[in-house]
Each structure stands twice: as C-alpha cells, then as structure tokens.
Amino acid sequence: MSLRGFSTASARREFALLRTRPWDLAMISWVPLLAVFLIWWIFSAGLPERLPIGVLDQDHSALSRQLVRFLDATPGLRVAQQYADEGEMQRALTSGAVDAAVQVPRDLSRDVKQGRVGQIVLLHNAQLGTHSSLIQRDVRTAVATVSAGVELAVRNKRGESMKAARVSMDPVKASMVALFNTSTDYEQFLGAALIPALLHILAMTAGAWAVGRELRDRSLGGWLGAAPRWPEALAALAGKLALPFASLSAVGIAAMLWITAGRGWHPVGSVGWTLFALVVFVALSIALGAFVSSLTRSLRTALSATGFITAPAFAFGGVGFPLVAMPMLAQLWASLLPYTHYIRVQMEQLQMGAPVAYSAATPLWMVVGTAVLLAVSATLLMRAAAAPDTWGGR
C-alpha cells in the first residue's frame, strides 16, 4: 500500500470510529462551534454600558442634583439606587447590588460657593478590574464636567469672557491619542483573543485523545499494523489527525471571519495572514497533543499535560496582564507556550495593522514545529507498536 493509501485508510478508520462514538465526534464538531458562539455572544456588546452605581446625596442641593443627572447621562453609568444613609450604601456595595457608589458630602454646594474645594467620594470594587476602571473614568469625566461648568460660571460673573476663562482654567492640556482599538471594543480585543485560546485547548485535547485512545483500547496494532515503518506510521498519523484539523480549522476561520467582516470590522492588517497563522496554530496544537500521548503512552497523563499547557495559556499570553511585568520564570514559561506567539501575530495584524513582514516568522516556525512533532510522534508510535505490553495505560 502506498503512503497515500495508509493515510486515506487511517482517515476512513477514524471517521468510522467517530460515527460510532457521538461524543467523540461532538468534541471536534458542534461543541467547538457552540463554545465559540458563546464567547462571541458574551462580548458582542463591544463596550460595557450602563454599569449600575448608587448615589448617597447628603447635600441635597441644586449642584448635587446636577451631578447625579450628569452621572446618569454618562453612557457607561446608570444610577440604579439612591441611599438615605451610609449604612444602606455599604450594604448595597457588599451585596453586589451596585458596582460602585458615589457619596456627595454635606455642604458641598456651600464649600464651592465659598471658593473651597468640594470632595466627591467614589467607592468601587477594585477586584473587578474592568468594572472599576470604566466607572472611575466615567465618574471622573462627569465630575470634571460639572466642576468646569461651575468654575466657568463664576469667572463669567466676575466679568471674564468664556474663552479667556477656559484658557486660564486649563493653560496646558494633555492630548491622548489612542493608536489601536480606539473604541476600546471588548469584542475585538478580548473576544477575538479568547477564541484561539479555546481552540488551542480543544485542538490539543483532540490530538491527545485520538492517539491516546488507540493505546488505551489496545487497538494500536489494528491501526498501524504489527511492525509499521516510519513513513507508514507518519502517514497513518496524518490521516488520523486530518479530521479534527479540518473541523477545528473551519470553526476558527468561520469565527474570525464573522468577528471581522461579519461584524463590520475591517482590520488594516492582513486578515489572510492571521487566518493562515490560526490554521497553523491549530495544527501545532493537535500535533502537540498527539506527541504527548505517543511519548507517555497514557491517555490520562496526556490529557493532564494538555490541561497543564493549554489552560493557563491565555493568562500567560500578555493580553490581560503585561508580560514584562511578570516574574522572570513566568516570562520564560510564557515564551514556551504556542499561544503567546500566535496571539502576538493576531494582535499585530488585526489590531495594530503592522506590516506582514513583522509577523511572517512566527507562523513559519509553527509549521516547522508541527512537522517536527509529527515526525517524532511517528517514531514514538513505531516503537510503541513493537511493545504491545505497554498498551492499555489509562
């Protein structure tokens, strides 16, 4: 039989096996599709809006009521509750009924009229980093707007023109220019980063399961034959992994096309190169799973290694926390994980619009890594086929 025949026969055998095991088939078909859809759905709003806050107005003045109206008019905030005393406010914060509370102190209006600085207190849950930062930004903006209005009105009453008052109030301004993801869209920033992280887990699990299952079920001889040669083992391995590769790649490509063109997002970088990198990343993940199963000859150990490598990949990817701020050992571990390198390509192309030359090397190295892992796995499987007494490990 030719090598192509070995590969085709292996693919057909795998397909026939999956048809008799619907949950194995589900793990590479509708389950990834459903999981990717749920991730997109969670972040489909793009930017969190109308986060609930509470207000304790102890001043009951026109100025405090104006401030509450400004807070409620801010797109990111919603004044959900108003409290009668501090105890009620503390209970609401502790129970999680609101994400933050603004306390307007007594005599705020009197202090402002007498030229003293009025203090507005914001109590927020810093454990919820995203909520906290968005609320801080919006409350700061609302308070600054009210404060500027008060100051302009006072200066105008003193005879100063509005233009001169604006200049004297703020003689030096900082101009903030966001270069990438200017709308702070969480669908584009976080949803697009989580989808490949999920596919990474599923792909490596699929590779480990496909090979480890043959060892666990003592069916390695029926798959590879009694004494396979290295090219035959490699061809059979490629045929076995072809179906999960095709299925998971199709899910990844469909998800990326939907999140970009399908949602009206037209990245300035190369979507094509990003999709190529994603497909190679899926192939590398499947090959890595097959490698750990071939090396350990134990499905349980291979799945444990899969969890060890893929589960923390997003945390070490530098998306949610800067890589340079991590300890040296954490940075070293991050550099060994495939996801860290893939997500850099995706961010360079989809978010930053970098030239393809900046992102060219990583997918090509992944191709090399995939070929090496498959070649070594074929060697390990050839040796395992010659030692039937080692089969059957759970």
Tab-separated table of C-alpha atoms in Angstrom:
chain	number	residue	atom	x	y	z
A	1	MET	CA	0.000	0.000	0.000
A	2	SER	CA	1.247	3.482	-0.849
A	3	LEU	CA	1.753	6.126	1.823
A	4	ARG	CA	-1.295	7.954	0.497
A	5	GLY	CA	-3.214	4.711	0.901
A	6	PHE	CA	-2.060	4.431	4.522
A	7	SER	CA	-3.176	7.991	5.197
A	8	THR	CA	-6.562	7.566	3.492
A	9	ALA	CA	-7.239	4.240	5.223
A	10	SER	CA	-6.361	5.805	8.594
A	11	ALA	CA	-8.681	8.773	7.968
A	12	ARG	CA	-11.536	6.456	6.957
A	13	ARG	CA	-10.963	4.301	10.021
A	14	GLU	CA	-11.041	7.371	12.264
A	15	PHE	CA	-14.220	8.641	10.638
A	16	ALA	CA	-15.918	5.263	11.037
A	17	LEU	CA	-14.846	5.175	14.680
A	18	LEU	CA	-16.208	8.664	15.344
A	19	ARG	CA	-19.559	7.733	13.816
A	20	THR	CA	-19.950	5.046	16.476
A	21	ARG	CA	-18.909	7.457	19.270
A	22	PRO	CA	-21.120	10.561	19.046
A	23	TRP	CA	-19.487	12.383	21.985
A	24	ASP	CA	-16.029	11.966	20.473
A	25	LEU	CA	-17.408	13.420	17.245
A	26	ALA	CA	-19.126	16.215	19.158
A	27	MET	CA	-15.816	17.357	20.666
A	28	ILE	CA	-14.497	18.273	17.226
A	29	SER	CA	-17.724	19.411	15.583
A	30	TRP	CA	-20.678	21.127	17.264
A	31	VAL	CA	-19.155	21.584	20.735
A	32	PRO	CA	-16.336	23.885	19.462
A	33	LEU	CA	-18.848	25.719	17.306
A	34	LEU	CA	-21.175	26.247	20.274
A	35	ALA	CA	-18.324	27.300	22.584
A	36	VAL	CA	-17.005	29.849	20.074
A	37	PHE	CA	-20.514	31.226	19.593
A	38	LEU	CA	-20.944	31.655	23.357
A	39	ILE	CA	-17.652	33.536	23.633
A	40	TRP	CA	-18.652	35.867	20.818
A	41	TRP	CA	-22.115	36.335	22.342
A	42	ILE	CA	-20.670	37.312	25.727
A	43	PHE	CA	-18.566	40.104	24.214
A	44	SER	CA	-20.905	41.043	21.351
A	45	ALA	CA	-21.952	44.264	23.120
A	46	GLY	CA	-18.436	45.551	22.456
A	47	LEU	CA	-18.240	48.113	25.253
A	48	PRO	CA	-19.810	47.637	28.690
A	49	GLU	CA	-22.524	50.229	29.169
A	50	ARG	CA	-24.910	51.317	31.897
A	51	LEU	CA	-22.947	49.799	34.765
A	52	PRO	CA	-25.099	50.171	37.912
A	53	ILE	CA	-23.894	52.611	40.567
A	54	GLY	CA	-25.516	54.062	43.678
A	55	VAL	CA	-25.547	57.633	44.984
A	56	LEU	CA	-25.644	58.912	48.543
A	57	ASP	CA	-26.611	62.573	48.244
A	58	GLN	CA	-26.054	64.205	51.635
A	59	ASP	CA	-26.050	67.745	50.232
A	60	HIS	CA	-29.486	67.838	48.572
A	61	SER	CA	-28.560	70.957	46.621
A	62	ALA	CA	-29.009	72.027	43.014
A	63	LEU	CA	-25.331	71.267	42.444
A	64	SER	CA	-25.567	67.697	43.802
A	65	ARG	CA	-28.700	67.013	41.766
A	66	GLN	CA	-26.933	68.305	38.667
A	67	LEU	CA	-24.041	65.946	39.373
A	68	VAL	CA	-26.415	62.962	39.694
A	69	ARG	CA	-28.030	63.869	36.369
A	70	PHE	CA	-24.611	64.038	34.700
A	71	LEU	CA	-23.654	60.658	36.157
A	72	ASP	CA	-26.854	59.056	34.899
A	73	ALA	CA	-26.431	60.656	31.465
A	74	THR	CA	-22.955	59.154	31.040
A	75	PRO	CA	-23.277	56.167	28.617
A	76	GLY	CA	-21.158	53.894	30.797
A	77	LEU	CA	-23.091	54.517	34.035
A	78	ARG	CA	-26.597	54.053	35.362
A	79	VAL	CA	-27.686	55.487	38.710
A	80	ALA	CA	-29.565	52.426	39.878
A	81	GLN	CA	-30.056	53.304	43.540
A	82	GLN	CA	-30.063	56.356	45.823
A	83	TYR	CA	-29.429	55.879	49.535
A	84	ALA	CA	-30.639	57.566	52.673
A	85	ASP	CA	-27.534	56.878	54.791
A	86	GLU	CA	-24.060	55.313	54.708
A	87	GLY	CA	-25.249	52.010	56.175
A	88	GLU	CA	-27.639	51.450	53.292
A	89	MET	CA	-24.879	52.314	50.825
A	90	GLN	CA	-22.434	49.881	52.438
A	91	ARG	CA	-24.991	47.065	52.363
A	92	ALA	CA	-25.625	47.646	48.655
A	93	LEU	CA	-21.897	47.570	47.899
A	94	THR	CA	-21.299	44.458	49.980
A	95	SER	CA	-24.220	42.572	48.443
A	96	GLY	CA	-23.079	43.427	44.912
A	97	ALA	CA	-26.312	45.236	44.071
A	98	VAL	CA	-24.198	48.004	42.535
A	99	ASP	CA	-20.625	48.052	41.228
A	100	ALA	CA	-19.756	51.375	42.897
A	101	ALA	CA	-21.261	54.214	44.896
A	102	VAL	CA	-20.752	57.982	44.753
A	103	GLN	CA	-21.009	59.903	48.033
A	104	VAL	CA	-21.834	63.601	47.778
A	105	PRO	CA	-20.948	65.111	51.206
A	106	ARG	CA	-22.909	67.644	53.178
A	107	ASP	CA	-22.145	71.322	52.493
A	108	LEU	CA	-20.672	70.590	49.059
A	109	SER	CA	-22.585	73.454	47.481
A	110	ARG	CA	-21.669	75.841	50.335
A	111	ASP	CA	-17.965	74.978	50.100
A	112	VAL	CA	-17.959	75.567	46.336
A	113	LYS	CA	-19.680	78.927	46.718
A	114	GLN	CA	-17.111	79.968	49.339
A	115	GLY	CA	-14.248	79.048	46.993
A	116	ARG	CA	-13.187	75.863	48.785
A	117	VAL	CA	-12.609	72.535	47.068
A	118	GLY	CA	-15.543	70.115	47.309
A	119	GLN	CA	-14.726	66.415	47.619
A	120	ILE	CA	-16.818	63.776	45.851
A	121	VAL	CA	-16.089	60.245	47.112
A	122	LEU	CA	-16.250	57.214	44.797
A	123	LEU	CA	-16.353	53.781	46.444
A	124	HIS	CA	-15.674	50.996	43.946
A	125	ASN	CA	-14.765	47.321	43.950
A	126	ALA	CA	-11.185	47.214	42.650
A	127	GLN	CA	-11.326	43.405	42.469
A	128	LEU	CA	-13.458	43.801	39.355
A	129	GLY	CA	-10.722	45.467	37.350
A	130	THR	CA	-12.700	46.179	34.188
A	131	HIS	CA	-15.765	47.483	36.022
A	132	SER	CA	-13.594	49.573	38.325
A	133	SER	CA	-11.526	51.251	35.617
A	134	LEU	CA	-14.549	52.077	33.442
A	135	ILE	CA	-16.518	53.516	36.375
A	136	GLN	CA	-13.537	55.568	37.582
A	137	ARG	CA	-13.089	57.026	34.104
A	138	ASP	CA	-16.751	57.955	33.674
A	139	VAL	CA	-17.209	59.369	37.195
A	140	ARG	CA	-14.037	61.426	36.785
A	141	THR	CA	-15.362	62.784	33.479
A	142	ALA	CA	-18.783	63.648	34.919
A	143	VAL	CA	-17.313	65.379	37.990
A	144	ALA	CA	-14.808	67.300	35.853
A	145	THR	CA	-17.586	68.485	33.556
A	146	VAL	CA	-19.713	69.742	36.448
A	147	SER	CA	-16.674	71.330	38.085
A	148	ALA	CA	-15.662	73.104	34.885
A	149	GLY	CA	-19.216	74.404	34.441
A	150	VAL	CA	-19.232	75.847	37.965
A	151	GLU	CA	-15.831	77.487	37.523
A	152	LEU	CA	-16.748	78.978	34.150
A	153	ALA	CA	-19.965	80.414	35.576
A	154	VAL	CA	-18.078	82.021	38.496
A	155	ARG	CA	-15.438	83.567	36.243
A	156	ASN	CA	-18.078	84.796	33.814
A	157	LYS	CA	-19.886	86.556	36.664
A	158	ARG	CA	-16.615	88.301	37.515
A	159	GLY	CA	-16.546	89.738	34.001
A	160	GLU	CA	-14.126	87.288	32.420
A	161	SER	CA	-15.056	86.102	28.934
A	162	MET	CA	-15.833	82.411	28.478
A	163	LYS	CA	-12.888	81.975	26.104
A	164	ALA	CA	-10.420	83.616	28.484
A	165	ALA	CA	-11.856	81.631	31.386
A	166	ARG	CA	-11.338	78.321	29.554
A	167	VAL	CA	-7.702	79.221	28.780
A	168	SER	CA	-6.899	80.372	32.316
A	169	MET	CA	-8.527	77.281	33.847
A	170	ASP	CA	-6.594	74.845	31.701
A	171	PRO	CA	-3.486	76.517	30.272
A	172	VAL	CA	-1.770	73.193	29.490
A	173	LYS	CA	-3.693	70.246	28.082
A	174	ALA	CA	-2.676	66.639	27.565
A	175	SER	CA	-3.893	65.248	24.248
A	176	MET	CA	-4.434	61.484	24.442
A	177	VAL	CA	-4.232	59.735	21.065
A	178	ALA	CA	-5.252	56.065	21.016
A	179	LEU	CA	-3.486	54.325	18.164
A	180	PHE	CA	-5.120	50.875	18.237
A	181	ASN	CA	-8.571	49.664	19.248
A	182	THR	CA	-9.608	53.278	19.606
A	183	SER	CA	-13.167	52.392	20.562
A	184	THR	CA	-11.990	50.004	23.356
A	185	ASP	CA	-14.210	47.339	21.837
A	186	TYR	CA	-14.094	44.227	24.016
A	187	GLU	CA	-15.451	42.047	21.228
A	188	GLN	CA	-12.454	42.902	19.042
A	189	PHE	CA	-9.936	43.000	21.879
A	190	LEU	CA	-10.945	40.228	24.286
A	191	GLY	CA	-13.415	38.046	22.373
A	192	ALA	CA	-11.052	37.731	19.413
A	193	ALA	CA	-8.221	36.717	21.775
A	194	LEU	CA	-10.248	34.140	23.717
A	195	ILE	CA	-11.464	32.217	20.653
A	196	PRO	CA	-7.993	30.951	19.622
A	197	ALA	CA	-7.241	30.193	23.292
A	198	LEU	CA	-10.322	27.957	23.369
A	199	LEU	CA	-9.409	26.300	20.064
A	200	HIS	CA	-5.924	25.682	21.460
A	201	ILE	CA	-7.410	23.658	24.328
A	202	LEU	CA	-9.783	21.709	22.097
A	203	ALA	CA	-7.189	21.022	19.404
A	204	MET	CA	-4.546	19.677	21.760
A	205	THR	CA	-7.189	17.604	23.535
A	206	ALA	CA	-8.328	16.190	20.186
A	207	GLY	CA	-4.757	15.208	19.246
A	208	ALA	CA	-4.074	13.617	22.614
A	209	TRP	CA	-7.414	11.795	22.602
A	210	ALA	CA	-7.140	10.464	19.043
A	211	VAL	CA	-3.764	8.801	19.688
A	212	GLY	CA	-4.174	8.009	23.381
A	213	ARG	CA	-7.452	6.233	22.720
A	214	GLU	CA	-5.695	3.703	20.460
A	215	LEU	CA	-3.193	2.952	23.226
A	216	ARG	CA	-5.845	2.788	25.939
A	217	ASP	CA	-8.069	0.455	23.898
A	218	ARG	CA	-5.094	-1.728	22.832
A	219	SER	CA	-6.029	-1.102	19.198
A	220	LEU	CA	-2.683	0.331	18.106
A	221	GLY	CA	-1.881	-2.834	16.130
A	222	GLY	CA	-5.165	-2.630	14.274
A	223	TRP	CA	-4.422	0.969	13.356
A	224	LEU	CA	-0.711	0.868	12.461
A	225	GLY	CA	-0.131	-2.859	11.856
A	226	ALA	CA	2.245	-5.173	13.688
A	227	ALA	CA	5.527	-3.634	12.518
A	228	PRO	CA	4.952	-0.307	10.763
A	229	ARG	CA	7.810	1.516	9.104
A	230	TRP	CA	8.372	5.183	9.957
A	231	PRO	CA	6.824	6.611	6.755
A	232	GLU	CA	3.786	4.383	7.216
A	233	ALA	CA	3.358	5.450	10.846
A	234	LEU	CA	3.676	9.110	9.812
A	235	ALA	CA	1.117	8.723	7.019
A	236	ALA	CA	-1.318	6.914	9.331
A	237	LEU	CA	-0.891	9.608	11.994
A	238	ALA	CA	-1.543	12.375	9.451
A	239	GLY	CA	-4.681	10.596	8.269
A	240	LYS	CA	-5.984	10.139	11.815
A	241	LEU	CA	-5.463	13.814	12.703
A	242	ALA	CA	-6.838	15.173	9.421
A	243	LEU	CA	-10.469	15.188	10.537
A	244	PRO	CA	-10.027	17.165	13.804
A	245	PHE	CA	-7.649	19.508	11.995
A	246	ALA	CA	-10.158	20.221	9.216
A	247	SER	CA	-13.075	20.613	11.620
A	248	LEU	CA	-11.373	22.884	14.170
A	249	SER	CA	-9.688	24.969	11.446
A	250	ALA	CA	-13.061	25.528	9.789
A	251	VAL	CA	-14.553	26.649	13.109
A	252	GLY	CA	-11.636	29.032	13.728
A	253	ILE	CA	-11.767	30.549	10.246
A	254	ALA	CA	-15.538	30.993	10.415
A	255	ALA	CA	-15.263	32.657	13.838
A	256	MET	CA	-12.547	35.080	12.743
A	257	LEU	CA	-14.360	35.994	9.525
A	258	TRP	CA	-17.561	36.608	11.466
A	259	ILE	CA	-15.887	38.730	14.128
A	260	THR	CA	-14.167	40.868	11.469
A	261	ALA	CA	-16.046	41.168	8.177
A	262	GLY	CA	-19.282	39.796	9.564
A	263	ARG	CA	-19.391	42.444	12.307
A	264	GLY	CA	-18.303	45.347	10.130
A	265	TRP	CA	-14.741	45.395	11.438
A	266	HIS	CA	-12.192	45.848	8.666
A	267	PRO	CA	-8.702	45.479	10.194
A	268	VAL	CA	-5.974	47.434	8.473
A	269	GLY	CA	-3.594	44.465	8.758
A	270	SER	CA	-3.705	41.195	6.853
A	271	VAL	CA	-6.719	39.054	7.763
A	272	GLY	CA	-5.448	36.393	5.361
A	273	TRP	CA	-2.131	36.041	7.164
A	274	THR	CA	-3.919	35.936	10.503
A	275	LEU	CA	-6.141	33.100	9.259
A	276	PHE	CA	-3.085	31.243	7.983
A	277	ALA	CA	-1.421	31.665	11.388
A	278	LEU	CA	-4.592	30.414	13.104
A	279	VAL	CA	-4.747	27.287	10.940
A	280	VAL	CA	-1.072	26.549	11.596
A	281	PHE	CA	-1.641	27.178	15.311
A	282	VAL	CA	-4.468	24.612	15.335
A	283	ALA	CA	-2.245	22.109	13.505
A	284	LEU	CA	0.563	22.677	16.001
A	285	SER	CA	-1.820	22.189	18.926
A	286	ILE	CA	-3.150	18.889	17.523
A	287	ALA	CA	0.380	17.660	16.807
A	288	LEU	CA	1.438	18.586	20.349
A	289	GLY	CA	-1.441	16.547	21.772
A	290	ALA	CA	-0.507	13.550	19.614
A	291	PHE	CA	3.105	13.923	20.728
A	292	VAL	CA	2.354	13.815	24.477
A	293	SER	CA	0.155	10.724	24.006
A	294	SER	CA	2.842	8.987	21.958
A	295	LEU	CA	5.503	9.913	24.498
A	296	THR	CA	3.650	8.892	27.651
A	297	ARG	CA	1.601	6.012	26.127
A	298	SER	CA	-1.078	7.004	28.652
A	299	LEU	CA	-4.274	8.846	27.731
A	300	ARG	CA	-4.755	10.135	31.276
A	301	THR	CA	-1.246	11.554	31.504
A	302	ALA	CA	-1.546	13.072	28.045
A	303	LEU	CA	-4.797	14.821	28.934
A	304	SER	CA	-3.240	16.095	32.164
A	305	ALA	CA	-0.322	17.517	30.185
A	306	THR	CA	-2.814	19.093	27.788
A	307	GLY	CA	-4.513	20.884	30.651
A	308	PHE	CA	-1.167	21.969	32.103
A	309	ILE	CA	-0.089	23.529	28.801
A	310	THR	CA	-3.293	24.971	27.390
A	311	ALA	CA	-5.408	26.007	30.390
A	312	PRO	CA	-3.133	28.848	31.588
A	313	ALA	CA	-2.081	29.857	28.060
A	314	PHE	CA	-4.366	32.899	27.922
A	315	ALA	CA	-3.171	34.155	31.326
A	316	PHE	CA	0.447	33.942	30.158
A	317	GLY	CA	-0.333	35.406	26.718
A	318	GLY	CA	0.222	39.024	27.719
A	319	VAL	CA	-3.315	40.068	26.757
A	320	GLY	CA	-4.809	40.569	30.211
A	321	PHE	CA	-1.555	41.349	32.065
A	322	PRO	CA	1.716	42.731	30.638
A	323	LEU	CA	4.355	40.066	30.027
A	324	VAL	CA	7.161	42.398	31.086
A	325	ALA	CA	5.549	42.822	34.500
A	326	MET	CA	5.626	39.062	35.175
A	327	PRO	CA	8.472	37.379	37.116
A	328	MET	CA	11.335	36.051	35.020
A	329	LEU	CA	10.263	32.402	35.335
A	330	ALA	CA	6.723	33.301	34.287
A	331	GLN	CA	8.081	35.127	31.249
A	332	LEU	CA	10.181	32.077	30.391
A	333	TRP	CA	7.154	29.779	30.674
A	334	ALA	CA	5.100	32.196	28.546
A	335	SER	CA	7.754	32.145	25.835
A	336	LEU	CA	7.473	28.342	25.639
A	337	LEU	CA	3.706	28.375	25.080
A	338	PRO	CA	2.493	28.461	21.450
A	339	TYR	CA	-0.450	30.705	22.277
A	340	THR	CA	1.843	33.551	23.371
A	341	HIS	CA	3.401	33.680	19.925
A	342	TYR	CA	0.189	33.211	17.978
A	343	ILE	CA	-1.720	35.959	19.784
A	344	ARG	CA	1.092	38.377	19.084
A	345	VAL	CA	0.628	37.754	15.349
A	346	GLN	CA	-3.121	38.231	15.640
A	347	MET	CA	-2.792	41.498	17.560
A	348	GLU	CA	-0.134	42.815	15.199
A	349	GLN	CA	-2.318	42.176	12.169
A	350	LEU	CA	-5.867	42.731	13.374
A	351	GLN	CA	-5.338	45.455	15.975
A	352	MET	CA	-2.151	47.281	15.026
A	353	GLY	CA	-2.072	46.970	11.245
A	354	ALA	CA	1.604	46.024	11.278
A	355	PRO	CA	3.336	45.033	8.010
A	356	VAL	CA	3.123	41.291	7.325
A	357	ALA	CA	6.928	41.145	7.483
A	358	TYR	CA	6.677	41.812	11.241
A	359	SER	CA	4.513	38.716	11.675
A	360	ALA	CA	5.975	36.467	8.991
A	361	ALA	CA	8.363	34.374	11.038
A	362	THR	CA	6.039	33.039	13.747
A	363	PRO	CA	3.606	31.009	11.564
A	364	LEU	CA	6.525	29.609	9.554
A	365	TRP	CA	8.241	28.443	12.738
A	366	MET	CA	4.942	26.875	13.780
A	367	VAL	CA	4.900	24.922	10.521
A	368	VAL	CA	8.382	23.634	11.329
A	369	GLY	CA	7.327	22.791	14.879
A	370	THR	CA	4.282	20.870	13.623
A	371	ALA	CA	6.408	18.837	11.199
A	372	VAL	CA	8.943	18.007	13.919
A	373	LEU	CA	6.252	16.961	16.405
A	374	LEU	CA	4.548	14.701	13.852
A	375	ALA	CA	7.857	13.152	12.841
A	376	VAL	CA	8.871	12.449	16.445
A	377	SER	CA	5.382	11.159	17.239
A	378	ALA	CA	5.610	8.716	14.323
A	379	THR	CA	8.903	7.404	15.709
A	380	LEU	CA	7.403	7.001	19.179
A	381	LEU	CA	4.331	5.239	17.792
A	382	MET	CA	6.529	2.889	15.756
A	383	ARG	CA	8.324	1.926	18.973
A	384	ALA	CA	5.032	1.585	20.845
A	385	ALA	CA	3.681	-0.723	18.132
A	386	ALA	CA	6.622	-3.029	18.782
A	387	ALA	CA	5.852	-3.195	22.525
A	388	PRO	CA	2.224	-4.372	22.967
A	389	ASP	CA	2.829	-4.988	26.660
A	390	THR	CA	2.918	-1.203	27.188
A	391	TRP	CA	-0.555	-0.662	25.735
A	392	GLY	CA	-3.638	-0.292	27.872
A	393	GLY	CA	-2.438	2.542	30.126
A	394	ARG	CA	-5.329	4.674	31.321
